[in-house]
């Protein structure tokens, strides 16, 4: 590398490392991939009677442990009785001690979503009347702090190691088989294996603390490590380590016996290495797919294979790019134009695979166009798409330089001639008895010849242009990898929007309750007959467990009272298989019915159905769900 280029390269590398660090720093704590969509008792509610349990509903299934769901009294003492249990679907509950006194209680939760990310939060409710509490719930986070940063850094290094390992090996086998004997290429691929292995071990040790206490001192807690090994993420990390052992054997053959084989033997060995390497690489890629975004949500049976193909395409493109960069800058053996052209075709195929799999993944994780702009995941995806487009543009420039590239066969022959001359000189000097002087002259001449050949290589404008464009590609790829790592730790847009919608629905249901606790529901109806359209309104007071007073109002479309022949109401708690509990209200006046002492035995999401009959043969039933208690 010429003196004028070296500082630029160093400055570019430092800038890219700084940008990567900023991106990773912004990634912690990891965004929750499962969101709390409902609770019983609800946030901030005041209940007359102490509940027997607390239930939380999430946007997806979560993993819990003994301390995942805690309920604390106003003094900070735990009042829950057991480990959380899965009530139904995505709802989890924990029992409470009996005879709880009045006051404000704090509910804290820390669980792990299906795609391996920790989720934490807290809220309060009161019994009887609100009170002062010594429990602080501000700043409740999961996956944050130093442990969270280290975990995010480990994820980045593991992705980078995988890309360099798989992409470098693919470059040697498919594009430049002479590269198996190049020391710089060997060091690059081995460094990828070491980085991926070390990062996987780090993630395995950090996992227990990352999803629970967040304390650095708990990294070597064997009990936490044992719990991690029983989880989906722990199994994927252990599987990755086992596959890396097979990858070590692959590397040993590729950079050991492979280069020493004859051409015919090398062809057979190439085929075997290609098959075995593809299987190992796909297995390592699957260790991500089986534990992260692809393993949960829609169409997991399609999403996981697509994710594996996506990761392999990324590795073939960016890892091959890193190997080409090393070959252009560090290899004493000039890389042939044919090898660069073969990589260009490989990269083009990888880009096509990335586009196809990326479109599917984007649809699956976003679900709507609005999620592109309204969610963090969509905004990061925009950045990623922009970087990919930039990378493809620079790659197009590299292809132009490749088309003009010479094979530099004369350059390749020059070192050999210089080496022969040097051997003759050393022999002559040794014969003269001056061995020490001969060795010194040999080193000096070797350095001079190496510098001369490097100047000749750098003087080739086409090769120099290719080196610069490949270096620019590598710089964009480093930032792209950082954005991708942050993206894998960000809540998918589809999940975020669904959680917001569920929370909004819950808030709307809560807002329909007046300060006295009354619940109001409006349900349009159409019995299909003449004069069969209208609106039925249900008022339930206080909309809590126990006795309630119910009023039913029926109106015409113009808002006037509507005296229909019959109105019946029923209550059903489907989650507990309770009901329907029928209620026949008494007619009070035009369009108004009422019933006192409507008993609802427990809190939950009740289905309230109203049957309206407008003639002897025309009737319909309309319903809405409402949170009671």
Coordinates of C-alpha atoms in Angstrom, one line a residue:
X1 CA 0.0 0.0 0.0
X2 CA 1.4 3.4 -1.0
X3 CA 2.2 5.9 1.8
X4 CA -0.6 8.2 0.6
X5 CA -3.2 5.5 0.6
X6 CA -2.4 4.0 4.0
X7 CA -3.5 6.9 6.2
X8 CA -6.8 7.2 4.2
X9 CA -7.5 3.5 4.7
X10 CA -6.8 3.8 8.4
X11 CA -9.0 6.9 8.7
X12 CA -11.8 5.1 6.9
X13 CA -11.5 2.0 9.1
X14 CA -11.6 4.2 12.3
X15 CA -14.6 6.1 11.0
X16 CA -16.5 2.9 10.2
X17 CA -15.6 1.4 13.6
X18 CA -16.9 4.6 15.3
X19 CA -20.1 4.5 13.3
X20 CA -20.6 0.8 14.1
X21 CA -20.1 1.6 17.8
X22 CA -22.7 4.3 17.8
X23 CA -25.2 2.0 16.1
X24 CA -24.6 -0.7 18.6
X25 CA -24.7 1.7 21.5
X26 CA -28.1 2.8 20.3
X27 CA -29.3 -0.8 20.1
X28 CA -29.3 -1.4 23.8
X29 CA -31.5 -2.1 25.5
X30 CA -33.2 -4.4 23.0
X31 CA -36.7 -3.4 22.0
X32 CA -39.4 -5.7 23.3
X33 CA -40.6 -8.1 20.7
X34 CA -43.6 -9.1 22.8
X35 CA -45.8 -6.2 24.1
X36 CA -48.2 -6.1 27.1
X37 CA -51.7 -5.7 25.6
X38 CA -53.9 -6.2 28.6
X39 CA -54.0 -6.8 32.3
X40 CA -56.4 -7.7 35.1
X41 CA -56.5 -5.6 37.2
X42 CA -55.8 -2.9 34.7
X43 CA -53.3 -0.1 35.0
X44 CA -54.3 2.5 37.6
X45 CA -57.7 0.9 38.4
X46 CA -59.1 1.0 42.0
X47 CA -61.0 -2.2 42.9
X48 CA -63.3 -2.6 45.9
X49 CA -62.3 -6.2 46.7
X50 CA -58.8 -7.7 46.7
X51 CA -58.3 -9.9 43.6
X52 CA -57.3 -13.5 43.9
X53 CA -54.8 -13.3 41.0
X54 CA -53.1 -10.9 38.6
X55 CA -53.2 -11.7 34.9
X56 CA -51.1 -10.3 32.0
X57 CA -51.8 -10.7 28.3
X58 CA -49.0 -10.3 25.8
X59 CA -49.0 -9.9 22.0
X60 CA -47.2 -13.3 21.6
X61 CA -46.3 -16.3 23.8
X62 CA -43.5 -15.6 26.3
X63 CA -41.2 -17.7 28.5
X64 CA -41.5 -17.2 32.3
X65 CA -39.6 -18.2 35.4
X66 CA -40.3 -18.0 39.2
X67 CA -39.6 -14.3 39.3
X68 CA -41.1 -13.3 36.0
X69 CA -44.3 -11.9 37.5
X70 CA -44.2 -10.2 40.9
X71 CA -46.8 -8.3 42.9
X72 CA -45.5 -6.0 45.6
X73 CA -47.5 -4.3 48.4
X74 CA -47.2 -0.6 49.3
X75 CA -44.1 -1.4 51.4
X76 CA -42.4 -3.4 48.6
X77 CA -43.1 -6.9 50.0
X78 CA -44.1 -9.7 47.6
X79 CA -47.7 -10.8 47.9
X80 CA -47.8 -13.3 45.0
X81 CA -48.1 -17.0 45.9
X82 CA -46.5 -19.0 43.1
X83 CA -44.8 -19.2 39.8
X84 CA -46.7 -17.7 36.8
X85 CA -49.0 -20.1 35.0
X86 CA -50.2 -19.9 31.4
X87 CA -53.9 -19.4 31.7
X88 CA -54.7 -19.5 28.0
X89 CA -53.0 -18.5 24.8
X90 CA -50.8 -15.5 25.6
X91 CA -52.3 -14.7 29.1
X92 CA -50.3 -15.5 32.2
X93 CA -51.4 -15.2 35.8
X94 CA -50.0 -15.4 39.3
X95 CA -52.0 -16.0 42.5
X96 CA -52.2 -13.5 45.4
X97 CA -52.3 -14.0 49.2
X98 CA -55.8 -13.6 50.7
X99 CA -56.7 -10.7 53.0
X100 CA -54.6 -8.1 51.3
X101 CA -55.1 -4.6 52.9
X102 CA -56.1 -1.5 51.0
X103 CA -53.5 0.5 49.2
X104 CA -51.5 0.7 45.9
X105 CA -49.9 -2.5 44.6
X106 CA -47.1 -2.7 42.0
X107 CA -47.0 -5.4 39.3
X108 CA -43.6 -6.0 37.8
X109 CA -42.9 -8.5 35.0
X110 CA -39.8 -9.7 33.1
X111 CA -40.3 -12.4 30.5
X112 CA -38.6 -13.5 27.3
X113 CA -40.4 -13.3 24.0
X114 CA -40.6 -16.2 21.5
X115 CA -37.9 -14.6 19.4
X116 CA -35.4 -14.6 22.3
X117 CA -35.6 -11.0 23.5
X118 CA -36.3 -9.9 27.1
X119 CA -39.3 -7.9 27.9
X120 CA -39.8 -6.0 31.2
X121 CA -42.2 -3.4 32.7
X122 CA -44.4 -2.5 35.6
X123 CA -47.7 -0.8 36.5
X124 CA -49.8 -0.2 39.6
X125 CA -53.4 -0.8 40.8
X126 CA -55.1 -0.1 44.1
X127 CA -57.4 -1.9 46.5
X128 CA -60.0 0.3 48.2
X129 CA -58.2 3.5 47.7
X130 CA -54.8 4.7 46.3
X131 CA -51.9 5.0 48.9
X132 CA -48.3 6.0 49.0
X133 CA -45.9 3.2 48.0
X134 CA -42.1 2.7 48.5
X135 CA -41.8 0.7 45.2
X136 CA -40.1 2.6 42.4
X137 CA -41.0 1.4 38.9
X138 CA -39.3 4.1 36.8
X139 CA -36.6 3.0 34.4
X140 CA -37.7 -0.6 34.2
X141 CA -35.7 -2.1 31.4
X142 CA -34.7 -5.5 30.1
X143 CA -31.5 -6.3 28.2
X144 CA -30.0 -3.0 29.1
X145 CA -26.8 -1.8 30.9
X146 CA -23.3 -3.1 30.3
X147 CA -24.6 -6.7 29.9
X148 CA -27.0 -5.6 27.2
X149 CA -24.3 -3.6 25.4
X150 CA -21.9 -6.6 25.5
X151 CA -24.7 -8.9 24.3
X152 CA -25.4 -6.6 21.3
X153 CA -21.7 -6.4 20.5
X154 CA -21.4 -10.2 20.7
X155 CA -24.3 -10.5 18.2
X156 CA -22.5 -8.1 15.8
X157 CA -19.2 -10.0 16.1
X158 CA -21.0 -13.3 15.6
X159 CA -22.7 -12.1 12.4
X160 CA -19.4 -10.6 11.1
X161 CA -17.5 -13.9 11.9
X162 CA -20.1 -15.9 10.1
X163 CA -19.9 -13.7 7.0
X164 CA -16.1 -13.8 6.9
X165 CA -15.9 -17.5 7.5
X166 CA -18.6 -18.6 5.0
X167 CA -18.0 -16.0 2.4
X168 CA -14.2 -16.4 2.5
X169 CA -14.4 -20.2 2.1
X170 CA -16.9 -19.8 -0.7
X171 CA -14.7 -17.2 -2.5
X172 CA -11.7 -19.7 -2.4
X173 CA -13.7 -22.7 -3.6
X174 CA -15.8 -21.0 -6.2
X175 CA -13.7 -18.1 -7.4
X176 CA -10.0 -18.3 -6.6
X177 CA -8.7 -21.8 -5.7
X178 CA -5.1 -20.5 -5.7
X179 CA -6.2 -18.4 -2.7
X180 CA -6.1 -21.5 -0.5
X181 CA -2.3 -21.1 -0.4
X182 CA -2.3 -17.4 0.3
X183 CA -1.4 -16.7 3.9
X184 CA -3.5 -13.5 4.1
X185 CA -6.6 -15.2 2.9
X186 CA -6.0 -18.1 5.4
X187 CA -5.7 -15.7 8.3
X188 CA -8.9 -13.9 7.2
X189 CA -11.0 -17.1 7.2
X190 CA -9.5 -18.4 10.4
X191 CA -10.1 -15.1 12.1
X192 CA -13.8 -15.4 11.0
X193 CA -14.0 -18.8 12.7
X194 CA -12.3 -17.5 15.9
X195 CA -14.6 -14.5 16.0
X196 CA -17.8 -16.5 15.6
X197 CA -16.7 -19.2 18.1
X198 CA -15.6 -16.6 20.7
X199 CA -18.8 -14.5 20.2
X200 CA -21.0 -17.6 20.5
X201 CA -19.4 -18.6 23.8
X202 CA -19.8 -15.0 25.1
X203 CA -23.5 -14.9 24.1
X204 CA -24.0 -18.3 25.9
X205 CA -22.4 -16.9 29.1
X206 CA -24.2 -13.5 28.9
X207 CA -27.6 -15.0 28.1
X208 CA -28.7 -15.8 31.6
X209 CA -27.9 -12.3 33.0
X210 CA -29.1 -10.6 29.8
X211 CA -32.7 -12.0 30.2
X212 CA -32.9 -11.8 34.0
X213 CA -30.8 -9.7 36.5
X214 CA -28.7 -7.7 34.0
X215 CA -25.7 -7.9 36.4
X216 CA -22.2 -8.6 35.0
X217 CA -21.4 -10.7 38.1
X218 CA -24.1 -13.2 37.2
X219 CA -22.4 -14.1 33.9
X220 CA -20.6 -17.1 35.5
X221 CA -23.6 -18.2 37.5
X222 CA -23.9 -21.9 36.7
X223 CA -27.6 -22.1 37.7
X224 CA -28.4 -19.3 35.2
X225 CA -26.3 -21.1 32.6
X226 CA -28.3 -24.3 33.3
X227 CA -31.6 -22.5 32.7
X228 CA -30.3 -21.0 29.5
X229 CA -29.3 -24.5 28.2
X230 CA -33.0 -25.5 28.6
X231 CA -34.2 -22.7 26.4
X232 CA -34.6 -22.5 22.6
X233 CA -31.8 -19.9 22.4
X234 CA -29.5 -21.9 24.5
X235 CA -30.0 -25.0 22.3
X236 CA -29.3 -22.9 19.2
X237 CA -26.0 -21.6 20.6
X238 CA -24.9 -25.0 21.6
X239 CA -25.8 -26.4 18.2
X240 CA -23.7 -23.6 16.6
X241 CA -20.7 -24.5 18.7
X242 CA -21.0 -28.1 17.6
X243 CA -21.2 -27.1 13.9
X244 CA -18.2 -24.8 14.4
X245 CA -16.2 -27.9 15.4
X246 CA -17.1 -29.4 12.0
X247 CA -16.2 -26.0 10.4
X248 CA -12.7 -26.2 12.0
X249 CA -12.1 -29.6 10.2
X250 CA -13.3 -28.0 6.9
X251 CA -10.8 -25.1 7.3
X252 CA -8.0 -27.5 8.1
X253 CA -8.6 -29.4 4.8
X254 CA -9.2 -26.3 2.7
X255 CA -6.0 -24.6 3.8
X256 CA -3.9 -27.8 4.4
X257 CA -4.2 -30.8 2.1
X258 CA -6.3 -29.0 -0.6
X259 CA -3.5 -26.8 -2.0
X260 CA -1.1 -29.8 -2.2
X261 CA -3.4 -32.0 -4.4
X262 CA -3.0 -32.6 -8.1
X263 CA -5.6 -31.0 -10.4
X264 CA -7.7 -34.2 -10.8
X265 CA -7.7 -34.9 -7.1
X266 CA -8.4 -31.3 -6.4
X267 CA -11.6 -31.4 -8.5
X268 CA -12.9 -34.3 -6.5
X269 CA -11.9 -32.6 -3.2
X270 CA -13.5 -29.4 -4.3
X271 CA -16.9 -31.1 -4.9
X272 CA -16.7 -32.8 -1.4
X273 CA -15.7 -29.6 0.3
X274 CA -18.5 -27.7 -1.5
X275 CA -21.2 -30.1 -0.3
X276 CA -19.9 -30.4 3.2
X277 CA -19.2 -26.7 3.6
X278 CA -22.7 -25.9 2.3
X279 CA -24.3 -28.2 4.9
X280 CA -22.2 -26.8 7.7
X281 CA -22.9 -23.2 6.7
X282 CA -26.6 -23.8 6.4
X283 CA -26.6 -25.4 9.8
X284 CA -24.9 -22.4 11.4
X285 CA -27.3 -20.1 9.6
X286 CA -30.2 -22.2 10.9
X287 CA -29.0 -21.6 14.5
X288 CA -30.2 -18.0 14.1
X289 CA -33.3 -18.8 12.2
X290 CA -34.5 -21.3 14.8
X291 CA -34.3 -18.9 17.7
X292 CA -35.1 -15.4 16.4
X293 CA -37.6 -13.5 14.2
X294 CA -38.2 -16.3 11.8
X295 CA -39.1 -18.8 14.5
X296 CA -42.2 -16.9 15.6
X297 CA -45.2 -15.2 14.0
X298 CA -46.6 -15.9 10.5
X299 CA -45.6 -18.9 8.3
X300 CA -42.6 -20.0 10.4
X301 CA -42.3 -23.2 8.3
X302 CA -41.5 -20.9 5.3
X303 CA -39.8 -18.1 7.2
X304 CA -37.0 -20.2 8.7
X305 CA -35.7 -21.7 5.4
X306 CA -36.0 -18.2 3.8
X307 CA -33.9 -16.8 6.6
X308 CA -31.2 -19.4 6.1
X309 CA -31.0 -18.6 2.4
X310 CA -30.9 -14.8 3.2
X311 CA -28.0 -15.3 5.7
X312 CA -26.1 -17.5 3.2
X313 CA -26.5 -14.9 0.4
X314 CA -25.3 -12.2 2.7
X315 CA -22.2 -14.2 3.6
X316 CA -21.4 -15.1 0.0
X317 CA -21.6 -11.5 -1.1
X318 CA -20.1 -9.6 1.9
X319 CA -17.7 -12.3 3.0
X320 CA -16.4 -12.7 -0.6
X321 CA -16.1 -9.0 -0.8
X322 CA -13.9 -9.0 2.3
X323 CA -11.7 -11.8 0.9
X324 CA -11.4 -9.9 -2.4
X325 CA -10.3 -6.8 -0.5
X326 CA -7.6 -8.8 1.3
X327 CA -6.5 -10.4 -2.0
X328 CA -6.1 -7.0 -3.6
X329 CA -4.3 -5.3 -0.7
X330 CA -2.4 -8.0 1.2
X331 CA -1.8 -10.9 -1.1
X332 CA 1.7 -11.2 -2.7
X333 CA 0.1 -13.3 -5.4
X334 CA -1.9 -11.1 -7.7
X335 CA -5.5 -12.2 -8.2
X336 CA -6.5 -13.0 -11.7
X337 CA -9.2 -11.1 -13.6
X338 CA -11.0 -14.4 -14.2
X339 CA -11.3 -14.9 -10.4
X340 CA -12.7 -11.4 -9.9
X341 CA -15.2 -12.0 -12.7
X342 CA -16.3 -15.3 -11.1
X343 CA -16.9 -13.5 -7.8
X344 CA -18.8 -10.8 -9.7
X345 CA -21.2 -13.4 -11.0
X346 CA -21.5 -15.0 -7.5
X347 CA -22.2 -11.6 -5.9
X348 CA -24.9 -10.9 -8.6
X349 CA -26.7 -14.2 -7.8
X350 CA -26.4 -13.4 -4.1
X351 CA -28.0 -10.0 -4.6
X352 CA -30.9 -11.6 -6.4
X353 CA -31.4 -14.0 -3.6
X354 CA -31.2 -11.2 -1.1
X355 CA -33.9 -9.2 -2.9
X356 CA -36.3 -12.1 -3.2
X357 CA -35.9 -13.2 0.5
X358 CA -35.8 -9.6 1.7
X359 CA -39.1 -8.8 0.1
X360 CA -40.7 -11.7 1.8
X361 CA -39.1 -10.9 5.2
X362 CA -40.2 -7.3 4.9
X363 CA -43.8 -8.2 4.2
X364 CA -43.8 -10.7 7.1
X365 CA -42.3 -8.3 9.6
X366 CA -44.1 -5.1 8.6
X367 CA -47.5 -6.2 7.4
X368 CA -48.5 -2.8 6.0
X369 CA -47.0 0.2 4.2
X370 CA -47.7 2.5 7.1
X371 CA -45.3 0.4 9.3
X372 CA -42.4 1.7 7.1
X373 CA -42.8 5.2 8.5
X374 CA -44.7 4.6 11.8
X375 CA -42.4 2.0 13.4
X376 CA -38.8 1.9 14.4
X377 CA -38.3 -1.4 12.5
X378 CA -39.7 0.1 9.3
X379 CA -37.4 3.2 9.6
X380 CA -34.4 1.0 10.2
X381 CA -35.4 -1.2 7.2
X382 CA -35.5 2.0 5.1
X383 CA -31.9 2.7 6.1
X384 CA -30.9 -0.9 5.3
X385 CA -32.5 -0.8 1.9
X386 CA -30.7 2.5 1.1
X387 CA -27.4 1.0 2.1
X388 CA -28.0 -2.1 0.0
X389 CA -28.8 0.2 -3.0
X390 CA -25.6 2.2 -2.4
X391 CA -23.6 -1.0 -2.1
X392 CA -25.0 -2.3 -5.4
X393 CA -24.2 1.0 -7.1
X394 CA -20.5 0.8 -5.9
X395 CA -20.5 -2.9 -7.0
X396 CA -21.5 -1.8 -10.5
X397 CA -18.5 0.5 -10.6
X398 CA -16.3 -2.4 -9.5
X399 CA -17.6 -4.5 -12.3
X400 CA -16.5 -1.8 -14.8
X401 CA -13.0 -1.9 -13.3
X402 CA -13.0 -5.7 -13.4
X403 CA -13.8 -5.6 -17.1
X404 CA -10.7 -3.5 -17.7
X405 CA -8.4 -5.5 -15.4
X406 CA -5.3 -7.2 -16.7
X407 CA -4.0 -10.5 -15.4
X408 CA -0.6 -9.1 -14.5
X409 CA 1.2 -12.3 -15.5
X410 CA 4.4 -10.4 -16.0
X411 CA 4.1 -9.1 -12.5
X412 CA 3.7 -12.6 -11.2
X413 CA 6.8 -13.7 -13.0
X414 CA 9.0 -10.9 -11.8
X415 CA 9.2 -12.0 -8.2
X416 CA 10.2 -15.5 -9.3
X417 CA 13.0 -14.1 -11.4
X418 CA 14.1 -11.9 -8.6
X419 CA 14.1 -14.8 -6.3
X420 CA 16.3 -16.9 -8.6
X421 CA 18.8 -14.0 -8.8
X422 CA 18.8 -13.7 -5.1
X423 CA 19.4 -17.4 -4.7
X424 CA 22.4 -17.2 -7.0
X425 CA 23.7 -14.2 -5.1
X426 CA 23.3 -16.0 -1.7
X427 CA 25.1 -19.1 -3.1
X428 CA 28.0 -17.1 -4.3
X429 CA 28.3 -15.2 -1.1
X430 CA 28.1 -18.3 1.0
X431 CA 30.9 -19.9 -1.2
X432 CA 33.0 -16.9 -0.4
X433 CA 32.5 -17.7 3.3
X434 CA 30.6 -14.5 4.2
X435 CA 27.3 -16.2 5.3
X436 CA 26.3 -13.3 7.6
X437 CA 26.8 -10.7 4.9
X438 CA 25.0 -12.8 2.4
X439 CA 21.9 -13.1 4.6
X440 CA 21.9 -9.4 5.2
X441 CA 22.1 -8.7 1.5
X442 CA 19.4 -11.2 0.8
X443 CA 17.0 -9.5 3.2
X444 CA 17.8 -6.1 1.7
X445 CA 17.3 -7.2 -1.9
X446 CA 14.1 -9.1 -1.0
X447 CA 12.7 -5.9 0.6
X448 CA 13.7 -3.8 -2.4
X449 CA 12.2 -6.3 -4.9
X450 CA 9.0 -6.5 -2.9
X451 CA 8.7 -2.7 -2.8
X452 CA 9.4 -2.5 -6.6
X453 CA 6.7 -5.1 -7.4
X454 CA 4.2 -3.4 -5.1
X455 CA 4.9 -0.1 -6.8
X456 CA 4.3 -1.8 -10.2
X457 CA 1.1 -3.3 -9.0
X458 CA -0.2 -0.1 -7.5
X459 CA 0.8 1.8 -10.7
X460 CA -1.8 -0.3 -12.7
X461 CA -4.7 2.2 -12.9
X462 CA -7.3 -0.4 -13.4
X463 CA -6.2 -2.5 -10.5
X464 CA -5.9 0.6 -8.4
X465 CA -9.4 1.7 -9.3
X466 CA -10.8 -1.8 -8.4
X467 CA -9.1 -1.7 -5.0
X468 CA -10.6 1.7 -4.2
X469 CA -14.1 0.7 -5.2
X470 CA -13.9 -2.6 -3.3
X471 CA -12.6 -0.7 -0.3
X472 CA -15.6 1.6 -0.5
X473 CA -17.9 -1.5 -0.8
X474 CA -16.4 -3.0 2.3
X475 CA -16.9 0.3 4.2
X476 CA -20.6 0.4 3.4
X477 CA -20.9 -3.3 4.2
X478 CA -19.5 -2.7 7.7
X479 CA -22.2 -0.1 8.4
X480 CA -24.9 -2.3 6.7
X481 CA -24.0 -5.2 9.1
X482 CA -24.3 -2.9 12.1
X483 CA -27.8 -1.7 10.9
X484 CA -28.8 -5.3 10.3
X485 CA -27.7 -6.3 13.9
X486 CA -29.7 -3.4 15.4
X487 CA -32.7 -4.5 13.2
X488 CA -32.6 -8.0 14.6
X489 CA -32.9 -6.5 18.1
X490 CA -35.9 -4.3 17.2
X491 CA -39.5 -5.1 17.6
X492 CA -41.0 -6.0 14.1
X493 CA -43.4 -3.4 12.7
X494 CA -46.3 -5.8 12.5
X495 CA -46.0 -6.7 16.2
X496 CA -45.6 -3.1 17.2
X497 CA -48.7 -2.0 15.4
X498 CA -50.7 -4.9 16.7
X499 CA -49.7 -4.1 20.2
X500 CA -50.6 -0.5 19.7
X501 CA -54.0 -1.4 18.3
X502 CA -54.6 -3.8 21.3
X503 CA -53.5 -1.2 23.8
X504 CA -55.7 1.5 22.0
X505 CA -58.7 -0.9 22.1
X506 CA -58.1 -1.5 25.8
X507 CA -57.8 2.2 26.4
X508 CA -61.0 2.9 24.5
X509 CA -62.8 0.2 26.6
X510 CA -61.4 1.9 29.7
X511 CA -62.4 5.3 28.5
X512 CA -66.0 4.2 28.0
X513 CA -66.1 3.7 31.8
X514 CA -67.1 6.8 33.7
X515 CA -65.5 8.0 37.0
X516 CA -68.0 5.9 38.9
X517 CA -67.0 2.8 37.0
X518 CA -70.0 2.6 34.6
X519 CA -69.6 0.9 31.3
X520 CA -71.3 2.1 28.1
X521 CA -71.5 0.0 24.9
X522 CA -73.3 1.1 21.7
X523 CA -74.2 -1.7 19.2
X524 CA -76.0 -1.0 15.9
X525 CA -78.5 -3.7 14.8
X526 CA -80.6 -4.6 11.7
X527 CA -83.2 -7.4 12.0
X528 CA -83.7 -7.4 8.3
X529 CA -87.4 -6.6 8.4
X530 CA -89.4 -3.4 7.9
X531 CA -88.4 -0.7 10.4
X532 CA -85.7 -3.2 11.7
X533 CA -82.7 -0.9 12.0
X534 CA -81.6 0.9 15.1
X535 CA -79.1 1.2 18.0
X536 CA -79.0 -0.6 21.3
X537 CA -77.0 0.9 24.2
X538 CA -76.0 -1.0 27.3
X539 CA -75.1 0.9 30.5
X540 CA -73.5 -1.4 33.2
X541 CA -72.7 0.2 36.6
X542 CA -70.2 -0.3 38.2
X543 CA -68.9 -2.9 35.7
X544 CA -67.2 -4.9 38.4
X545 CA -67.3 -8.4 39.8
X546 CA -70.5 -8.9 41.8
X547 CA -73.8 -7.1 41.5
X548 CA -74.3 -4.6 38.8
X549 CA -77.2 -2.4 37.6
X550 CA -77.9 -2.6 33.9
X551 CA -79.9 -0.2 31.7
X552 CA -80.8 -0.9 28.0
X553 CA -81.8 1.8 25.6
X554 CA -83.0 1.2 22.1
X555 CA -83.1 4.0 19.5
X556 CA -84.1 4.4 15.9
X557 CA -81.5 5.6 13.4
X558 CA -82.7 9.2 13.9
X559 CA -82.0 9.0 17.6
X560 CA -85.6 8.7 18.9
X561 CA -86.6 6.1 21.4
X562 CA -87.6 2.8 19.8
X563 CA -90.1 0.5 21.6
X564 CA -89.3 -3.0 20.3
X565 CA -91.3 -6.1 21.3
X566 CA -88.5 -7.9 23.1
X567 CA -84.9 -7.3 24.4
X568 CA -82.7 -10.0 26.0
X569 CA -79.1 -9.8 27.2
X570 CA -76.5 -12.5 28.0
X571 CA -73.0 -12.5 29.5
X572 CA -70.3 -15.0 28.5
X573 CA -66.7 -15.3 29.8
X574 CA -65.2 -17.6 27.1
X575 CA -61.7 -17.7 28.6
X576 CA -63.2 -19.5 31.7
X577 CA -66.0 -21.3 29.9
X578 CA -68.6 -19.4 31.9
X579 CA -72.0 -18.6 30.4
X580 CA -74.0 -17.5 28.6
X581 CA -75.7 -16.0 31.7
X582 CA -79.1 -14.8 30.5
X583 CA -80.7 -11.5 31.7
X584 CA -84.2 -10.4 30.8
X585 CA -84.5 -6.7 31.7
X586 CA -87.8 -5.1 32.7
X587 CA -89.5 -2.6 30.4
X588 CA -89.6 0.8 32.1
X589 CA -90.6 3.3 29.5
X590 CA -90.4 3.9 25.7
X591 CA -87.1 2.4 24.5
X592 CA -85.8 1.8 28.1
X593 CA -85.3 -1.5 30.0
X594 CA -83.5 -2.1 33.2
X595 CA -82.3 -5.0 35.5
X596 CA -80.9 -4.8 39.0
X597 CA -78.5 -7.2 40.7
X598 CA -76.8 -8.5 37.5
X599 CA -74.2 -10.9 39.0
X600 CA -70.8 -11.3 37.2
X601 CA -68.8 -13.9 39.2
X602 CA -65.2 -13.0 38.1
X603 CA -63.2 -10.4 36.2
X604 CA -62.2 -10.9 32.6
X605 CA -63.0 -10.1 29.0
X606 CA -66.8 -10.7 28.9
X607 CA -68.9 -11.0 25.7
X608 CA -72.1 -9.0 26.1
X609 CA -74.7 -10.2 23.6
X610 CA -78.1 -8.4 23.0
X611 CA -81.0 -10.0 21.2
X612 CA -83.4 -7.5 19.7
X613 CA -86.8 -8.5 18.2
X614 CA -88.6 -6.0 16.1
X615 CA -91.6 -8.1 15.0
X616 CA -93.0 -11.6 15.4
X617 CA -90.4 -13.1 13.0
X618 CA -87.6 -10.4 12.7
X619 CA -84.8 -10.5 15.3
X620 CA -81.0 -10.3 15.5
X621 CA -78.3 -10.7 18.1
X622 CA -75.4 -8.2 18.3
X623 CA -72.4 -8.4 20.7
X624 CA -69.3 -6.6 22.0
X625 CA -66.6 -7.6 24.4
X626 CA -65.9 -5.5 27.5
X627 CA -63.4 -5.8 30.4
X628 CA -65.2 -6.4 33.6
X629 CA -63.4 -5.8 36.9

